[in-house]
Amino acid sequence: MDKLDFKKAFKDLYLPPVEPMIIDIPDMTFIMTDGEGNPNEPDGAYAKAVSLLYALAYTIKMSGKGTDAIAGYVDYVVPPLEGLWWFKDGGPWRAGAKKDFVWTAMIRQPEFVTPDDFAWAISETAKKKPGFDYKKTRLESFNEGLCVQCMHVGPYDTEPETVKKMDAFTRERGCEADFGDMRHHHEIYLSDPRRSKPENIKTVIRHPVKKSE
């Protein structure tokens, strides 16, 4: 049987067009961890958070290969890294100083992963990688709701151009931005920037919206 590949099974979530679209995002489960600061620092908090997320995600995925298979396990491709971004002053994402970023890094999990499975994954991963701060990591259901999204192709620093296009589309559709608690600038990373030319990097950008009153 083919592996479950979220990008192929849910193309509306992971492979949107380069032109904006309005979409109602369903409830999904993620491994999440929070932090602050410039994501481009090689040994910074963000780099460590991403390494931790992948370590846990692969521990869960590889459980199907051994004697600790999770109940209901279905083989799958680990979904892409995602991130929610905002600023220390409480404002929504905008072009600005990266050192002032606040972020939640996250990786989607299959529906069969339970809190007990996540606790097991932390215990197993900590045996091999004791240096991580596991207390900051959680398994959480995330209901993002109504959003505008599109595919951004190019360097991360050119994202404001795509966001401007998304904002105009949002207004044309009778909607407005709806940033707030857990409703932030959202990026889904479909390309490895270490292996892709900057002009070819693909990133899904998603913003929370609501119908204008």
mmCIF file of C-alpha atoms in Angstrom:
data_model
loop_
_atom_site.group_PDB
_atom_site.id
_atom_site.type_symbol
_atom_site.label_atom_id
_atom_site.label_comp_id
_atom_site.label_asym_id
_atom_site.label_seq_id
_atom_site.Cartn_x
_atom_site.Cartn_y
_atom_site.Cartn_z
ATOM 1 C CA MET A 1 0.000 0.000 0.000
ATOM 2 C CA ASP A 2 1.279 3.491 -0.825
ATOM 3 C CA LYS A 3 2.404 5.720 2.022
ATOM 4 C CA LEU A 4 0.079 8.514 3.061
ATOM 5 C CA ASP A 5 1.562 11.716 1.652
ATOM 6 C CA PHE A 6 -0.269 14.723 3.083
ATOM 7 C CA LYS A 7 0.912 17.003 0.273
ATOM 8 C CA LYS A 8 -0.702 14.734 -2.330
ATOM 9 C CA ALA A 9 -3.767 13.787 -0.300
ATOM 10 C CA PHE A 10 -4.595 17.376 0.670
ATOM 11 C CA LYS A 11 -3.470 19.469 -2.266
ATOM 12 C CA ASP A 12 -5.785 22.317 -1.302
ATOM 13 C CA LEU A 13 -3.768 22.749 1.915
ATOM 14 C CA TYR A 14 -0.244 22.185 0.628
ATOM 15 C CA LEU A 15 -0.236 22.959 -3.095
ATOM 16 C CA PRO A 16 -2.369 26.076 -3.601
ATOM 17 C CA PRO A 17 -2.057 28.194 -6.764
ATOM 18 C CA VAL A 18 0.216 31.236 -6.975
ATOM 19 C CA GLU A 19 -2.902 33.402 -6.987
ATOM 20 C CA PRO A 20 -4.686 33.921 -3.627
ATOM 21 C CA MET A 21 -7.677 31.830 -2.584
ATOM 22 C CA ILE A 22 -10.032 31.784 0.404
ATOM 23 C CA ILE A 23 -10.134 28.476 2.270
ATOM 24 C CA ASP A 24 -11.615 27.131 5.504
ATOM 25 C CA ILE A 25 -8.844 25.134 7.180
ATOM 26 C CA PRO A 26 -9.948 21.979 9.040
ATOM 27 C CA ASP A 27 -8.846 20.945 12.518
ATOM 28 C CA MET A 28 -5.441 19.231 12.498
ATOM 29 C CA THR A 29 -2.982 17.899 15.080
ATOM 30 C CA PHE A 30 0.587 19.184 15.331
ATOM 31 C CA ILE A 31 3.748 18.807 17.337
ATOM 32 C CA MET A 32 4.483 22.406 18.342
ATOM 33 C CA THR A 33 7.173 24.382 20.109
ATOM 34 C CA ASP A 34 7.461 28.125 20.722
ATOM 35 C CA GLY A 35 10.304 30.623 20.768
ATOM 36 C CA GLU A 36 11.613 34.045 19.902
ATOM 37 C CA GLY A 37 14.392 35.550 17.822
ATOM 38 C CA ASN A 38 16.052 35.464 14.433
ATOM 39 C CA PRO A 39 15.393 32.141 12.656
ATOM 40 C CA ASN A 40 18.560 32.527 10.581
ATOM 41 C CA GLU A 41 20.994 32.122 13.495
ATOM 42 C CA PRO A 42 22.806 28.803 12.818
ATOM 43 C CA ASP A 43 22.766 27.649 16.454
ATOM 44 C CA GLY A 44 19.851 29.774 17.620
ATOM 45 C CA ALA A 45 16.612 28.814 19.313
ATOM 46 C CA TYR A 46 14.742 28.309 16.042
ATOM 47 C CA ALA A 47 17.331 25.915 14.581
ATOM 48 C CA LYS A 48 17.244 23.865 17.797
ATOM 49 C CA ALA A 49 13.443 23.866 17.811
ATOM 50 C CA VAL A 50 13.292 22.568 14.235
ATOM 51 C CA SER A 51 15.806 19.810 15.010
ATOM 52 C CA LEU A 52 13.721 18.782 18.019
ATOM 53 C CA LEU A 53 10.492 18.686 16.006
ATOM 54 C CA TYR A 54 12.003 16.495 13.316
ATOM 55 C CA ALA A 55 13.538 14.165 15.899
ATOM 56 C CA LEU A 56 10.125 13.615 17.483
ATOM 57 C CA ALA A 57 8.330 13.385 14.138
ATOM 58 C CA TYR A 58 10.676 10.661 12.901
ATOM 59 C CA THR A 59 10.500 8.763 16.182
ATOM 60 C CA ILE A 60 6.726 8.573 15.708
ATOM 61 C CA LYS A 61 7.022 7.662 12.031
ATOM 62 C CA MET A 62 9.633 4.954 12.647
ATOM 63 C CA SER A 63 7.527 3.354 15.386
ATOM 64 C CA GLY A 64 5.882 1.370 12.616
ATOM 65 C CA LYS A 65 9.198 -0.325 11.815
ATOM 66 C CA GLY A 66 9.766 -1.880 15.253
ATOM 67 C CA THR A 67 7.992 -3.582 18.128
ATOM 68 C CA ASP A 68 6.502 -0.315 19.438
ATOM 69 C CA ALA A 69 4.083 0.294 16.580
ATOM 70 C CA ILE A 70 1.436 2.826 17.538
ATOM 71 C CA ALA A 71 -2.145 1.542 17.529
ATOM 72 C CA GLY A 72 -3.770 2.245 14.172
ATOM 73 C CA TYR A 73 -0.410 3.056 12.583
ATOM 74 C CA VAL A 74 -0.450 3.786 8.847
ATOM 75 C CA ASP A 75 2.825 4.376 7.030
ATOM 76 C CA TYR A 76 3.217 7.968 5.885
ATOM 77 C CA VAL A 77 5.580 10.655 4.664
ATOM 78 C CA VAL A 78 6.525 13.121 7.404
ATOM 79 C CA PRO A 79 4.646 16.341 6.552
ATOM 80 C CA PRO A 80 6.509 19.601 5.884
ATOM 81 C CA LEU A 81 7.678 22.003 8.550
ATOM 82 C CA GLU A 82 5.295 24.893 9.251
ATOM 83 C CA GLY A 83 5.576 28.102 11.239
ATOM 84 C CA LEU A 84 3.409 30.797 12.785
ATOM 85 C CA TRP A 85 5.082 34.214 12.977
ATOM 86 C CA TRP A 86 4.371 37.504 14.733
ATOM 87 C CA PHE A 87 6.235 40.212 16.677
ATOM 88 C CA LYS A 88 7.084 40.855 20.322
ATOM 89 C CA ASP A 89 5.023 44.053 20.274
ATOM 90 C CA GLY A 90 1.922 41.949 19.621
ATOM 91 C CA GLY A 91 1.483 43.102 16.047
ATOM 92 C CA PRO A 92 0.942 40.738 13.119
ATOM 93 C CA TRP A 93 3.666 39.623 10.740
ATOM 94 C CA ARG A 94 5.263 42.352 8.665
ATOM 95 C CA ALA A 95 8.587 43.148 7.067
ATOM 96 C CA GLY A 96 10.818 44.007 9.993
ATOM 97 C CA ALA A 97 13.702 43.047 12.238
ATOM 98 C CA LYS A 98 13.996 39.256 12.472
ATOM 99 C CA LYS A 99 15.415 39.528 15.982
ATOM 100 C CA ASP A 100 11.951 40.663 17.131
ATOM 101 C CA PHE A 101 10.127 37.609 15.769
ATOM 102 C CA VAL A 102 7.974 35.408 17.984
ATOM 103 C CA TRP A 103 7.207 32.022 16.459
ATOM 104 C CA THR A 104 5.603 28.629 16.783
ATOM 105 C CA ALA A 105 7.337 25.915 14.776
ATOM 106 C CA MET A 106 5.234 22.841 14.057
ATOM 107 C CA ILE A 107 4.860 19.593 12.096
ATOM 108 C CA ARG A 108 1.489 17.986 11.386
ATOM 109 C CA GLN A 109 0.808 14.519 12.794
ATOM 110 C CA PRO A 110 -1.442 11.722 11.538
ATOM 111 C CA GLU A 111 -4.819 11.345 13.239
ATOM 112 C CA PHE A 112 -3.786 8.127 15.001
ATOM 113 C CA VAL A 113 -1.180 9.912 17.179
ATOM 114 C CA THR A 114 -2.519 10.331 20.738
ATOM 115 C CA PRO A 115 -1.137 12.237 23.762
ATOM 116 C CA ASP A 116 0.141 8.924 25.137
ATOM 117 C CA ASP A 117 1.942 8.243 21.847
ATOM 118 C CA PHE A 118 3.497 11.693 22.004
ATOM 119 C CA ALA A 119 4.664 11.115 25.582
ATOM 120 C CA TRP A 120 6.219 7.838 24.440
ATOM 121 C CA ALA A 121 7.960 9.612 21.546
ATOM 122 C CA ILE A 122 9.468 12.176 23.926
ATOM 123 C CA SER A 123 10.732 9.403 26.216
ATOM 124 C CA GLU A 124 12.265 7.477 23.314
ATOM 125 C CA THR A 125 13.811 10.529 21.659
ATOM 126 C CA ALA A 126 15.254 11.809 24.940
ATOM 127 C CA LYS A 127 17.220 8.579 25.328
ATOM 128 C CA LYS A 128 19.109 9.340 22.114
ATOM 129 C CA LYS A 129 19.030 13.151 22.215
ATOM 130 C CA PRO A 130 19.040 14.245 25.872
ATOM 131 C CA GLY A 131 20.174 17.785 25.090
ATOM 132 C CA PHE A 132 16.793 19.071 23.866
ATOM 133 C CA ASP A 133 14.340 21.016 26.025
ATOM 134 C CA TYR A 134 11.307 18.752 25.714
ATOM 135 C CA LYS A 135 9.216 20.748 28.209
ATOM 136 C CA LYS A 136 8.517 23.403 25.573
ATOM 137 C CA THR A 137 7.085 20.912 23.091
ATOM 138 C CA ARG A 138 3.469 19.813 22.904
ATOM 139 C CA LEU A 139 0.937 17.876 20.839
ATOM 140 C CA GLU A 140 -1.953 20.201 20.068
ATOM 141 C CA SER A 141 -5.083 20.331 17.958
ATOM 142 C CA PHE A 142 -5.118 23.466 15.825
ATOM 143 C CA ASN A 143 -8.232 24.857 14.177
ATOM 144 C CA GLU A 144 -7.160 27.729 11.950
ATOM 145 C CA GLY A 145 -10.525 28.467 10.391
ATOM 146 C CA LEU A 146 -11.121 30.878 7.514
ATOM 147 C CA CYS A 147 -7.915 31.996 5.758
ATOM 148 C CA VAL A 148 -6.501 33.445 2.574
ATOM 149 C CA GLN A 149 -3.545 31.566 1.133
ATOM 150 C CA CYS A 150 -1.365 31.195 -1.932
ATOM 151 C CA MET A 151 1.950 29.778 -3.070
ATOM 152 C CA HIS A 152 4.933 32.095 -2.785
ATOM 153 C CA VAL A 153 7.776 31.212 -5.159
ATOM 154 C CA GLY A 154 11.082 32.908 -4.435
ATOM 155 C CA PRO A 155 13.258 34.040 -1.519
ATOM 156 C CA TYR A 156 11.682 34.503 1.898
ATOM 157 C CA ASP A 157 12.654 38.179 1.839
ATOM 158 C CA THR A 158 10.307 38.799 -1.115
ATOM 159 C CA GLU A 159 7.260 37.500 0.759
ATOM 160 C CA PRO A 160 5.895 41.047 1.362
ATOM 161 C CA GLU A 161 5.098 41.237 -2.364
ATOM 162 C CA THR A 162 2.919 38.124 -2.103
ATOM 163 C CA VAL A 163 1.329 39.316 1.130
ATOM 164 C CA LYS A 164 0.372 42.601 -0.544
ATOM 165 C CA LYS A 165 -1.376 40.619 -3.279
ATOM 166 C CA MET A 166 -3.154 38.509 -0.653
ATOM 167 C CA ASP A 167 -4.334 41.611 1.220
ATOM 168 C CA ALA A 168 -5.834 43.108 -1.952
ATOM 169 C CA PHE A 169 -7.596 39.834 -2.767
ATOM 170 C CA THR A 170 -8.958 39.625 0.781
ATOM 171 C CA ARG A 171 -10.575 43.064 0.497
ATOM 172 C CA GLU A 172 -11.984 42.247 -2.944
ATOM 173 C CA ARG A 173 -13.719 39.192 -1.477
ATOM 174 C CA GLY A 174 -15.394 41.198 1.288
ATOM 175 C CA CYS A 175 -13.059 39.972 4.007
ATOM 176 C CA GLU A 176 -10.472 41.472 6.339
ATOM 177 C CA ALA A 177 -7.458 40.258 8.318
ATOM 178 C CA ASP A 178 -8.251 38.504 11.591
ATOM 179 C CA PHE A 179 -4.964 38.171 13.462
ATOM 180 C CA GLY A 180 -5.137 37.157 17.102
ATOM 181 C CA ASP A 181 -4.430 34.305 19.495
ATOM 182 C CA MET A 182 -2.972 31.433 17.411
ATOM 183 C CA ARG A 183 -4.094 33.253 14.247
ATOM 184 C CA HIS A 184 -0.872 34.548 12.771
ATOM 185 C CA HIS A 185 1.172 34.776 9.593
ATOM 186 C CA HIS A 186 1.538 31.108 8.635
ATOM 187 C CA GLU A 187 4.207 29.567 6.413
ATOM 188 C CA ILE A 188 4.479 26.000 5.121
ATOM 189 C CA TYR A 189 7.941 25.123 3.823
ATOM 190 C CA LEU A 190 7.837 22.919 0.732
ATOM 191 C CA SER A 191 11.482 23.456 -0.268
ATOM 192 C CA ASP A 192 14.793 22.889 1.471
ATOM 193 C CA PRO A 193 16.583 26.262 1.189
ATOM 194 C CA ARG A 194 19.927 24.474 1.522
ATOM 195 C CA ARG A 195 19.258 22.571 -1.714
ATOM 196 C CA SER A 196 17.109 24.996 -3.709
ATOM 197 C CA LYS A 197 17.997 28.142 -5.591
ATOM 198 C CA PRO A 198 16.401 31.141 -3.847
ATOM 199 C CA GLU A 199 14.216 31.907 -6.858
ATOM 200 C CA ASN A 200 12.793 28.340 -6.785
ATOM 201 C CA ILE A 201 11.856 28.097 -3.095
ATOM 202 C CA LYS A 202 8.170 27.280 -2.614
ATOM 203 C CA THR A 203 6.369 28.441 0.532
ATOM 204 C CA VAL A 204 2.651 28.366 1.247
ATOM 205 C CA ILE A 205 1.635 31.644 2.909
ATOM 206 C CA ARG A 206 -1.608 31.702 4.864
ATOM 207 C CA HIS A 207 -3.308 34.546 6.745
ATOM 208 C CA PRO A 208 -6.414 34.365 8.970
ATOM 209 C CA VAL A 209 -9.391 36.367 7.713
ATOM 210 C CA LYS A 210 -13.025 37.030 8.550
ATOM 211 C CA LYS A 211 -16.006 38.425 6.702
ATOM 212 C CA SER A 212 -16.072 42.210 6.871
ATOM 213 C CA GLU A 213 -18.945 43.667 8.876
#
